[in-house]
Amino acid sequence: GILHKNDKLGLWGIFLPTDEPVVYRTQRYRFDELQQRPIQFQQFFATRSFFQAVGMLLGMVYFAFMCYFGWTRNLLFKYPEIMTAGVFKHAGADREKLKGVKFTATLIGHGWSQQLLAASDQHVDPPDSSLLVTQVSGPDPAYAATSLMMVATAMTILREKSLCTGKGGVMTPGVAFANTKLIDRIVERGMTVSVVKE
């Protein structure tokens, strides 16, 4: 559903499928070219309480509605502070406040303890295994983390071009950088990537 309670993390999640196309394109490549079993993927924006989740969801619906029509979009552009109750403004975010903003992305895997022989085979039973796979955390995701990741990506292309998968064209990061040290470069620049097994 749109709202989801994750008992493992104790958080409420709002369904936010922004990264799904990229993940599924990566899985398609791995299945077609490497004969690796694809995964299913769902992404949620986490909040601490049900009421925060409902408030965030209502805000997202309001913002989507305001972006849908040309005249409401113009109102957002002209009067962002009034139309978003101060959430957005022409001046942009305060640099000092941004220094205190951090993010954490938690990936939880569910699967089967028994591996099938071929990537195209199907399990008949529901998943019997669950583990906390990875946590990625870093500074403000809108400005600092994005800049950090772009620089690390550029350095990876410059230093490890031969390890980047494929001959060029449009590739997802999961395909292009699978064999490189991109994660090491991101960690060197201040992000944290930790693997936790339960």
Tab-separated table of C-alpha atoms in Angstrom:
chain	number	residue	atom	x	y	z
A	1	GLY	CA	0.000	0.000	0.000
A	2	ILE	CA	0.885	3.669	0.039
A	3	LEU	CA	1.552	3.634	3.809
A	4	HIS	CA	3.549	0.790	5.310
A	5	LYS	CA	4.715	0.040	8.871
A	6	ASN	CA	8.105	-1.670	9.032
A	7	ASP	CA	8.273	-3.486	12.377
A	8	LYS	CA	11.966	-4.307	11.928
A	9	LEU	CA	12.895	-0.602	11.831
A	10	GLY	CA	9.947	0.744	13.829
A	11	LEU	CA	9.228	3.314	11.102
A	12	TRP	CA	6.305	4.223	8.872
A	13	GLY	CA	7.018	4.353	5.156
A	14	ILE	CA	5.380	6.244	2.305
A	15	PHE	CA	5.618	4.432	-1.020
A	16	LEU	CA	8.004	6.467	-3.197
A	17	PRO	CA	8.897	4.620	-6.430
A	18	THR	CA	11.383	7.218	-7.756
A	19	ASP	CA	14.331	4.804	-8.105
A	20	GLU	CA	12.401	1.729	-9.254
A	21	PRO	CA	12.991	2.197	-13.016
A	22	VAL	CA	16.770	2.429	-12.491
A	23	VAL	CA	16.842	-0.640	-10.241
A	24	TYR	CA	14.722	-2.699	-12.641
A	25	ARG	CA	16.833	-1.693	-15.668
A	26	THR	CA	19.906	-2.862	-13.773
A	27	GLN	CA	18.192	-6.152	-12.920
A	28	ARG	CA	17.173	-6.621	-16.548
A	29	TYR	CA	20.799	-6.260	-17.673
A	30	ARG	CA	22.046	-8.674	-15.002
A	31	PHE	CA	19.428	-11.242	-15.980
A	32	ASP	CA	19.924	-10.957	-19.769
A	33	GLU	CA	23.710	-10.573	-19.870
A	34	LEU	CA	24.985	-12.236	-16.677
A	35	GLN	CA	22.215	-14.784	-16.021
A	36	GLN	CA	21.777	-13.441	-12.474
A	37	ARG	CA	18.458	-13.776	-10.691
A	38	PRO	CA	16.593	-10.429	-10.626
A	39	ILE	CA	15.276	-8.926	-7.417
A	40	GLN	CA	11.987	-7.243	-6.615
A	41	PHE	CA	12.314	-3.739	-5.198
A	42	GLN	CA	10.113	-1.300	-3.307
A	43	GLN	CA	11.166	2.085	-1.986
A	44	PHE	CA	9.648	3.994	0.935
A	45	PHE	CA	10.269	7.401	2.523
A	46	ALA	CA	10.451	6.737	6.274
A	47	THR	CA	8.888	8.728	9.110
A	48	ARG	CA	8.816	8.056	12.853
A	49	SER	CA	5.047	8.099	13.371
A	50	PHE	CA	1.802	7.402	11.548
A	51	PHE	CA	0.775	11.067	11.835
A	52	GLN	CA	4.073	12.271	10.321
A	53	ALA	CA	3.537	9.814	7.467
A	54	VAL	CA	-0.008	11.064	6.840
A	55	GLY	CA	1.165	14.698	6.983
A	56	MET	CA	4.002	13.983	4.546
A	57	LEU	CA	1.642	12.126	2.218
A	58	LEU	CA	-0.858	15.007	2.226
A	59	GLY	CA	2.002	17.444	1.523
A	60	MET	CA	3.160	15.322	-1.413
A	61	VAL	CA	-0.376	15.154	-2.842
A	62	TYR	CA	-0.725	18.943	-2.465
A	63	PHE	CA	2.630	19.541	-4.178
A	64	ALA	CA	1.779	17.146	-7.037
A	65	PHE	CA	-1.555	18.915	-7.529
A	66	MET	CA	0.153	22.341	-7.550
A	67	CYS	CA	2.657	21.136	-10.178
A	68	TYR	CA	-0.017	19.613	-12.420
A	69	PHE	CA	-1.650	22.793	-13.778
A	70	GLY	CA	0.205	25.632	-15.485
A	71	TRP	CA	-1.424	28.397	-13.431
A	72	THR	CA	-0.748	26.632	-10.103
A	73	ARG	CA	2.859	25.974	-11.195
A	74	ASN	CA	3.247	29.689	-11.872
A	75	LEU	CA	1.944	30.464	-8.386
A	76	LEU	CA	4.542	28.080	-6.917
A	77	PHE	CA	7.334	29.755	-8.907
A	78	LYS	CA	6.236	33.293	-8.035
A	79	TYR	CA	5.281	32.781	-4.377
A	80	PRO	CA	7.010	29.612	-3.130
A	81	GLU	CA	7.117	30.717	0.508
A	82	ILE	CA	3.394	31.479	0.642
A	83	MET	CA	2.255	28.484	-1.408
A	84	THR	CA	4.342	25.968	0.618
A	85	ALA	CA	3.937	27.538	4.091
A	86	GLY	CA	7.640	28.407	4.185
A	87	VAL	CA	8.991	24.983	3.187
A	88	PHE	CA	10.439	26.402	-0.062
A	89	LYS	CA	11.683	29.949	-0.755
A	90	HIS	CA	13.451	31.877	-3.505
A	91	ALA	CA	16.541	32.337	-1.356
A	92	GLY	CA	17.112	28.584	-1.153
A	93	ALA	CA	18.136	26.604	1.899
A	94	ASP	CA	20.135	28.127	4.748
A	95	ARG	CA	23.742	26.799	4.553
A	96	GLU	CA	24.139	26.550	8.334
A	97	LYS	CA	20.931	24.532	8.704
A	98	LEU	CA	21.977	22.234	5.862
A	99	LYS	CA	25.160	21.314	7.743
A	100	GLY	CA	23.017	19.572	10.356
A	101	VAL	CA	20.930	17.602	7.822
A	102	LYS	CA	21.825	13.945	7.326
A	103	PHE	CA	20.211	10.962	5.650
A	104	THR	CA	20.220	7.208	6.076
A	105	ALA	CA	18.996	4.704	3.493
A	106	THR	CA	18.355	1.220	4.846
A	107	LEU	CA	18.017	-1.748	2.504
A	108	ILE	CA	16.284	-4.811	3.936
A	109	GLY	CA	16.384	-8.031	1.981
A	110	HIS	CA	13.865	-10.875	2.060
A	111	GLY	CA	14.574	-14.085	0.219
A	112	TRP	CA	15.117	-17.801	0.320
A	113	SER	CA	17.801	-19.781	2.111
A	114	GLN	CA	17.889	-22.340	-0.734
A	115	GLN	CA	19.368	-21.128	-4.035
A	116	LEU	CA	17.783	-22.267	-7.300
A	117	LEU	CA	19.921	-23.633	-10.122
A	118	ALA	CA	18.918	-21.234	-12.911
A	119	ALA	CA	18.080	-17.521	-12.767
A	120	SER	CA	14.787	-18.198	-14.559
A	121	ASP	CA	13.614	-20.843	-12.024
A	122	GLN	CA	10.842	-19.828	-9.610
A	123	HIS	CA	10.415	-20.527	-5.888
A	124	VAL	CA	7.057	-22.062	-4.970
A	125	ASP	CA	7.210	-21.217	-1.245
A	126	PRO	CA	7.151	-17.704	0.265
A	127	PRO	CA	10.511	-16.164	1.354
A	128	ASP	CA	11.929	-17.839	4.477
A	129	SER	CA	14.895	-15.546	5.141
A	130	SER	CA	15.171	-11.887	6.124
A	131	LEU	CA	18.199	-9.769	6.893
A	132	LEU	CA	19.225	-6.148	7.253
A	133	VAL	CA	21.530	-5.879	4.275
A	134	THR	CA	22.996	-2.394	3.959
A	135	GLN	CA	22.820	1.075	5.470
A	136	VAL	CA	24.064	4.088	3.522
A	137	SER	CA	24.305	7.403	5.345
A	138	GLY	CA	25.758	10.792	4.620
A	139	PRO	CA	25.288	14.549	4.669
A	140	ASP	CA	22.369	16.559	3.281
A	141	PRO	CA	21.151	14.534	0.275
A	142	ALA	CA	19.991	17.513	-1.794
A	143	TYR	CA	23.285	19.408	-1.981
A	144	ALA	CA	26.269	17.891	-0.167
A	145	ALA	CA	25.698	14.176	-0.848
A	146	THR	CA	24.740	14.749	-4.479
A	147	SER	CA	27.913	16.795	-5.099
A	148	LEU	CA	30.004	14.215	-3.271
A	149	MET	CA	28.590	11.353	-5.355
A	150	MET	CA	29.006	13.243	-8.641
A	151	VAL	CA	32.685	13.951	-7.921
A	152	ALA	CA	33.292	10.323	-6.866
A	153	THR	CA	31.572	9.133	-10.054
A	154	ALA	CA	33.632	11.451	-12.255
A	155	MET	CA	36.868	10.307	-10.571
A	156	THR	CA	35.833	6.679	-11.123
A	157	ILE	CA	35.272	7.300	-14.842
A	158	LEU	CA	38.650	9.044	-15.128
A	159	ARG	CA	40.632	6.440	-13.176
A	160	GLU	CA	38.795	3.190	-13.914
A	161	LYS	CA	37.268	3.647	-17.345
A	162	SER	CA	38.465	0.199	-18.389
A	163	LEU	CA	36.531	-1.376	-15.491
A	164	CYS	CA	33.258	0.339	-16.382
A	165	THR	CA	30.924	-2.245	-17.893
A	166	GLY	CA	29.882	-2.070	-21.522
A	167	LYS	CA	31.035	-0.083	-24.529
A	168	GLY	CA	29.036	3.044	-23.784
A	169	GLY	CA	25.522	4.259	-24.364
A	170	VAL	CA	22.876	4.587	-21.668
A	171	MET	CA	23.692	2.455	-18.632
A	172	THR	CA	22.466	2.513	-15.053
A	173	PRO	CA	25.033	3.180	-12.299
A	174	GLY	CA	24.526	-0.392	-11.058
A	175	VAL	CA	25.667	-1.670	-14.451
A	176	ALA	CA	28.358	0.872	-15.320
A	177	PHE	CA	30.158	0.903	-11.961
A	178	ALA	CA	29.617	-2.669	-10.750
A	179	ASN	CA	33.298	-3.610	-11.073
A	180	THR	CA	34.823	-0.313	-9.897
A	181	LYS	CA	35.806	1.189	-6.538
A	182	LEU	CA	33.034	3.815	-6.620
A	183	ILE	CA	31.772	2.871	-3.146
A	184	ASP	CA	35.294	3.241	-1.711
A	185	ARG	CA	35.537	6.731	-3.209
A	186	ILE	CA	32.160	7.726	-1.779
A	187	VAL	CA	33.248	6.501	1.665
A	188	GLU	CA	36.561	8.375	1.397
A	189	ARG	CA	34.611	11.585	0.837
A	190	GLY	CA	32.484	11.264	3.975
A	191	MET	CA	29.637	8.834	3.429
A	192	THR	CA	29.153	5.615	5.375
A	193	VAL	CA	28.255	2.270	3.804
A	194	SER	CA	27.840	-0.547	6.295
A	195	VAL	CA	26.679	-4.124	5.779
A	196	VAL	CA	24.788	-5.564	8.727
A	197	LYS	CA	23.785	-9.208	8.834
A	198	GLU	CA	21.097	-10.400	11.182
